[in-house]
């Protein structure tokens, strides 16, 4: 029968005729026949299957083999024996030079008929050894796929024990050498299918034997970190990583980055090749592993590796955004690479020429993937603009390309930059390395104490957190006309952009240090602040003017505009005006003098002066909302609208005076109702203010002080009698008089100094008043303005003042609190609480004819507060600010910064000041300053890396878990080899997919 079948197959008959004859042979084969005849047929079918020169011959051989396996099982089992299989696997089948490629397919076909035979176990044992030998010979992707198919269908043939680990390692070696030699799409798809089958086998093994995963990863890392290979390992290795459980990631990355046996060159080679894996179209979680390793390197301060790899690979990663199949992973890696590379603009600038073309391509693609990627890319680009401002010529084409895409808000940008910076990565060994501590999680930067310089550090941080002032300083153009302001600009720029956890203000200290201060001694921060602001003001005032002009409101009159532009930056930000009036109590003549101020020094009332509360018979009802105004006196000599408030009973013949309160919004004691006039108060809310939740906590005892108490005391009339009598020009003699101060222009930033230090003549020392002072988060001040100003500048409100003047309520939000800890001004410590108060509603956008007040966010005490304590910066809250003295009696608020809130009470001068820093978005620093910051950031990264290396001894002394491959390496059987069974172990082709993603 075998001769008949062979003659039919070899004949020249048409295929349909041959098929009919073969059918008759197959039907006859199902009948009983002798053993010799069966062997002859099996040998013929084996020959047809293995070396048949046409697909038709191989199919006939396969069909007849299956019939004999079913109908003649005993003869088939005898034929399909261990010796025969060993010969097939080791020697092959067919003439030399033309060995069959179908041996593995043949074995897989025959195995299904011997599974229950007595020789099955012997066959499985043989195959377990032979498949291991096969993979050690580095077969190509097609043969590896056949091995994988065989073992997937017959898992009994998978090597076991240590041979299984070795099999996985050698299979990974094979994958590392895979190459797709054709550029045709069909060939590429076939190649991808082969790779998927091989990596799928690894996944199957790892699922049942998790102990094989870590040794396999060791082999993978050995391959990609090798510096000896002529060609880079295939990107097909990415298919292996996708099946590694993510829960192993932290441990693997930690051990890798802390392994001293891995050189920098090896690590750089490995991470570079991993980044190339973003080109692999079938990988999952590849981006997660790449980003995890980059973060791990940042945590151990391997910055030189990160810099080199980022600069060499970022353009290649960016180019992959063109291909939808790999876009998601490539974008994730690109985002981390850019957001973490914050010390220099170099990486971002490499991409600038490519961005417009990519944006145009994505817009043209018009898919959900492209749209989503465009929005994420635009957000990333705006983060880079924010971080590296000052290159308008380079950024203009990019801005034009993304102008129609959404712009992220500043909070989102700062969040992204803060969480991705290299210096933000946490290292579990940081507790053993004090100098390797990461940048504060707040994203803010501390100031180094240079020897009792906490007084300066607290002031600098408070000024820096005054965002309008900071933006104005950073916007100043390059020039040497203001040396001290230039140094402040540099200090602010480093606080904004440095990668260091803290910077040294040594240069600024030497430039701003008052000459009478004793070096190394504790000083009064208020005194330093006054001196600093005065120096900055005088420096500009004497002709060394700033170059950056602040934007003026279009509603300003020419007079106001001229007045505004002639102001110095300090006057614009911190300058206010106060009118001091003295009234002779004999002739009632009033003399007045207006003077400028940058801060108000608030004295404490005498101990015998009772502090009245709302609802009591008080002449100064502090908590009452809505300023009160006195009626004009009958005496024509008295200035109308002047609020003469007395501390003592009125002089005979005078009218009773009405109070002029300082208001606090929503900062009332529990159970005390608001004044009915609150509905008439500017900016007052009809609903309960969010800050009232802290009313009881922030308020001290019944007899404690509050900031409104101190301001009311400051603004209340002072009786000039006895030795303090006033020389009245009209009377030409010393007379009893009354002096009162009135605010005529509220500053944009109101600085209040609580005069806690007084001279004690008994001890001849300055003593500190430790009284707790409750601090309102929102404060209202009455400002007296003339009718002319009302018409020209202010948006007036109804008042009961005289026709010549009226009061407006100016609302202020608390920005910073400088705290003094100690009992003397010559000793102790300063720190500050700060937050950024900014306008969240654009100016000039009315709602139903009424200008919008600041959003609720401005009233919300949960706006993020920060605690600046020299080098340490941490998150805080208004509750902490309010309770600091309650918890620590020697820690008392000393200097307060309030920011004027926009609204109908605002002056265009201050609205313009508020907008000054935001005319063109985030301030653009001059190139010299940007270059200095970049150089210092690189220097810091180098310092940190050097420090980490110098302290390697600490790591070795620490108890730690064994590396993930250590136990496996102890096996003597594997000590002599790096994983290869031949000198050709490792290496491989590029595995690139020309027509798909390259």
Short mmCIF file of N, CA and C in Angstrom, two decimals, residues 278 287 291 317 320-321 326-336 369 372-374 376-377 380:
data_model
loop_
_atom_site.label_atom_id
_atom_site.label_comp_id
_atom_site.label_asym_id
_atom_site.label_seq_id
_atom_site.Cartn_x
_atom_site.Cartn_y
_atom_site.Cartn_z
N UNK A 278 9.82 51.71 23.89
CA UNK A 278 8.54 52.39 23.60
C UNK A 278 8.13 52.16 22.15
N UNK A 287 5.94 51.42 29.75
CA UNK A 287 6.18 52.78 30.22
C UNK A 287 6.28 52.83 31.74
N UNK A 291 9.55 54.37 33.64
CA UNK A 291 9.42 55.50 34.57
C UNK A 291 9.84 55.10 35.97
N UNK A 317 11.94 59.31 21.66
CA UNK A 317 10.66 59.06 22.32
C UNK A 317 9.59 59.98 21.74
N UNK A 320 7.90 58.94 18.49
CA UNK A 320 6.96 57.83 18.52
C UNK A 320 5.51 58.29 18.70
N UNK A 321 5.31 59.56 19.03
CA UNK A 321 3.95 60.07 19.18
C UNK A 321 3.22 60.09 17.84
N UNK A 326 1.81 52.96 19.47
CA UNK A 326 2.75 53.09 20.60
C UNK A 326 2.64 54.44 21.29
N UNK A 327 1.65 55.25 20.90
CA UNK A 327 1.58 56.65 21.35
C UNK A 327 1.37 56.78 22.86
N UNK A 328 0.49 55.98 23.41
CA UNK A 328 0.15 56.13 24.82
C UNK A 328 1.37 55.93 25.72
N UNK A 329 2.11 54.86 25.49
CA UNK A 329 3.28 54.59 26.30
C UNK A 329 4.37 55.62 26.09
N UNK A 330 4.58 56.01 24.82
CA UNK A 330 5.61 57.00 24.52
C UNK A 330 5.31 58.33 25.19
N UNK A 331 4.04 58.73 25.20
CA UNK A 331 3.66 60.00 25.82
C UNK A 331 3.89 59.97 27.32
N UNK A 332 3.61 58.85 27.96
CA UNK A 332 3.85 58.73 29.42
C UNK A 332 5.32 58.91 29.74
N UNK A 333 6.18 58.24 28.95
CA UNK A 333 7.62 58.34 29.18
C UNK A 333 8.10 59.76 28.89
N UNK A 334 7.61 60.36 27.80
CA UNK A 334 8.01 61.72 27.46
C UNK A 334 7.61 62.69 28.57
N UNK A 335 6.41 62.55 29.10
CA UNK A 335 5.95 63.45 30.16
C UNK A 335 6.88 63.39 31.36
N UNK A 336 7.24 62.18 31.77
CA UNK A 336 8.12 62.10 32.95
C UNK A 336 9.51 62.64 32.63
N UNK A 369 -7.46 59.27 19.94
CA UNK A 369 -6.10 59.16 20.45
C UNK A 369 -5.32 60.43 20.19
N UNK A 372 -6.68 63.41 22.44
CA UNK A 372 -6.24 63.27 23.83
C UNK A 372 -4.75 63.57 23.97
N UNK A 373 -3.96 63.08 23.02
CA UNK A 373 -2.51 63.32 23.08
C UNK A 373 -2.19 64.78 22.88
N UNK A 374 -2.94 65.47 22.02
CA UNK A 374 -2.71 66.90 21.82
C UNK A 374 -2.93 67.69 23.10
N UNK A 376 -2.79 66.58 26.22
CA UNK A 376 -1.73 66.27 27.18
C UNK A 376 -0.41 66.92 26.79
N UNK A 377 -0.14 66.93 25.49
CA UNK A 377 1.10 67.55 25.02
C UNK A 377 1.08 69.05 25.28
N UNK A 380 1.81 69.71 28.84
CA UNK A 380 3.24 69.50 29.09
C UNK A 380 4.05 70.70 28.61
#
